[in-house]
GROMACS .gro file of C-alpha atoms in nm:
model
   99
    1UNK     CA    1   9.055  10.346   9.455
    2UNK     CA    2   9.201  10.308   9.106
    3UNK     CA    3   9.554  10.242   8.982
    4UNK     CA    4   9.695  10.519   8.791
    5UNK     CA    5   9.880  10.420   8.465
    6UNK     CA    6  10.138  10.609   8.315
    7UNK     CA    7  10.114  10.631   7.910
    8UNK     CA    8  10.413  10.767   7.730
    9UNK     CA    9  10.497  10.820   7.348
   10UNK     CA   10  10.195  10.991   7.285
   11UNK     CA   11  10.148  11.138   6.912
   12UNK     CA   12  10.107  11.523   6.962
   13UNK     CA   13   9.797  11.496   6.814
   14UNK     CA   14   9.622  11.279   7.080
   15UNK     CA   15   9.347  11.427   7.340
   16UNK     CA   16   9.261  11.302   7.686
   17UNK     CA   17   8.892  11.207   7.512
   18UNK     CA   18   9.164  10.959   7.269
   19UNK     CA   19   9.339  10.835   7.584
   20UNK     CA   20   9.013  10.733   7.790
   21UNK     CA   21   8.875  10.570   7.443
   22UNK     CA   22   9.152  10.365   7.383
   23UNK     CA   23   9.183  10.234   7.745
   24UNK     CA   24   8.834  10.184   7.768
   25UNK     CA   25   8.850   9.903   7.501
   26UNK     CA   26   9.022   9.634   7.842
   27UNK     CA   27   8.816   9.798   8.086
   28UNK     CA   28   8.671  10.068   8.316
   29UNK     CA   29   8.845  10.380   8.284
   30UNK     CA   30   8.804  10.643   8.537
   31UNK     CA   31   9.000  10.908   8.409
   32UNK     CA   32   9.240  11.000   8.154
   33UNK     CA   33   9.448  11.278   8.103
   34UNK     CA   34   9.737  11.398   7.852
   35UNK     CA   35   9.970  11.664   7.996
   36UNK     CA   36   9.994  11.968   7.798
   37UNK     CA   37  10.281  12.200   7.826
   38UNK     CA   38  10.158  12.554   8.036
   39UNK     CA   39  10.206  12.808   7.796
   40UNK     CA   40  10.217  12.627   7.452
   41UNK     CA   41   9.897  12.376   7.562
   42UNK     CA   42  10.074  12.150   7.318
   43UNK     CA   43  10.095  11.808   7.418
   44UNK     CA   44  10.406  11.706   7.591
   45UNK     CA   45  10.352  11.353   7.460
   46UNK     CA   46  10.254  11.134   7.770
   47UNK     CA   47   9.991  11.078   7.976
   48UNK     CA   48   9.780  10.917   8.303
   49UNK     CA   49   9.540  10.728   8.296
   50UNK     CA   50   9.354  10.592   8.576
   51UNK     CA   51   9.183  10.229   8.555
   52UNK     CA   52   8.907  10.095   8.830
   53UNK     CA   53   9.102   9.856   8.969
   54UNK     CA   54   9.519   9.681   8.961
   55UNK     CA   55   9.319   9.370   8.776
   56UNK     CA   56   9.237   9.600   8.432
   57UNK     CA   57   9.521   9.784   8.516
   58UNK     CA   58   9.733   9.504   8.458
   59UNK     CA   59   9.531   9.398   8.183
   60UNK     CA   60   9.531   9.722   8.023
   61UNK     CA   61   9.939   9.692   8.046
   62UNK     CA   62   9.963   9.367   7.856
   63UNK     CA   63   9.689   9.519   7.569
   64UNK     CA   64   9.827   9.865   7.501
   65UNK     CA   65  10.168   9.841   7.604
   66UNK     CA   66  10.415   9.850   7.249
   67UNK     CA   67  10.069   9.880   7.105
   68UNK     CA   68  10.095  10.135   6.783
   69UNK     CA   69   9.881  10.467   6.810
   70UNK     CA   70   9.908  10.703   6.521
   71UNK     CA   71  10.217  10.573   6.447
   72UNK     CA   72  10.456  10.542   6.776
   73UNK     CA   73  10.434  10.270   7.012
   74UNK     CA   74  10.313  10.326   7.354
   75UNK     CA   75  10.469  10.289   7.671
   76UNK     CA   76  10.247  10.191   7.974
   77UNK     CA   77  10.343  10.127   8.326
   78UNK     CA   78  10.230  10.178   8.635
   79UNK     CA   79  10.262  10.492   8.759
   80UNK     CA   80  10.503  10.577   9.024
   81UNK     CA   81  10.445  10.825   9.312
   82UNK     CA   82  10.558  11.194   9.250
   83UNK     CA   83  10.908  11.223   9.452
   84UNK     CA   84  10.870  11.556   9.744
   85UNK     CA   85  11.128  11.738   9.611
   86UNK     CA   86  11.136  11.900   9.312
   87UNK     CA   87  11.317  12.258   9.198
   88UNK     CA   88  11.532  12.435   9.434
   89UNK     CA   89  11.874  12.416   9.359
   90UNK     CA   90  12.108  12.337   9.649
   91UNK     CA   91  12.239  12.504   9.976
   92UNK     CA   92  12.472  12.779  10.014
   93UNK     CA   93  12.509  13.153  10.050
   94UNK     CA   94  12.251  13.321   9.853
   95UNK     CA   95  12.366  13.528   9.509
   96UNK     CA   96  12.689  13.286   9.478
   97UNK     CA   97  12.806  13.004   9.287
   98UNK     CA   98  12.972  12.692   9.388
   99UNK     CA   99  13.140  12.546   9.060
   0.00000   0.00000   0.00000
């Protein structure tokens, strides 16, 4: 299995086709994919990429990291797990407000 990169700064104007180029340049690239906002499908200016193995992945890092795309410098890290959570708001009685 792959490590997944995350890729942030993206210019608006840059497609998941871009993405997997660009990595593909320090290594094998499995998949790439900019996130697009639902109902605009605008880019929402980052990205994942995922690289064959944490030895490009790293290498991949010290290439493209700060590296200047269309103008902005990217960000890349590794990316970190999705936390379980996510929406909700918290406890208490339904239809009131805790201030």
């Amino acid at each position: 299995m792959g490590t997944k990169l995350f890729v942030g700064n993206l210019s608006f104007n840059t497609s998941s086709t871009d993405l997997e180029a660009l990595f593909s340049e320090v290594g094998t690239c499995e998949s790439a994919t900019v996130i697009t906002d639902r109902e605009t499908s605008r880019s929402r200016g980052f990205g994942f990429v995922e690289m064959a193995s944490s030895d490009e992945a790293a290498k991949a890092i010290g290439a493209i990291n700060g590296r200047e795309v269309d103008g902005r410098a990217l960000n890349v890290s590794e990316a970190r797990e999705r936390s379980g959570g996510g929406g909700g708001g918290g406890g208490g009685r339904p239809g009131r407000r805790s201030y």
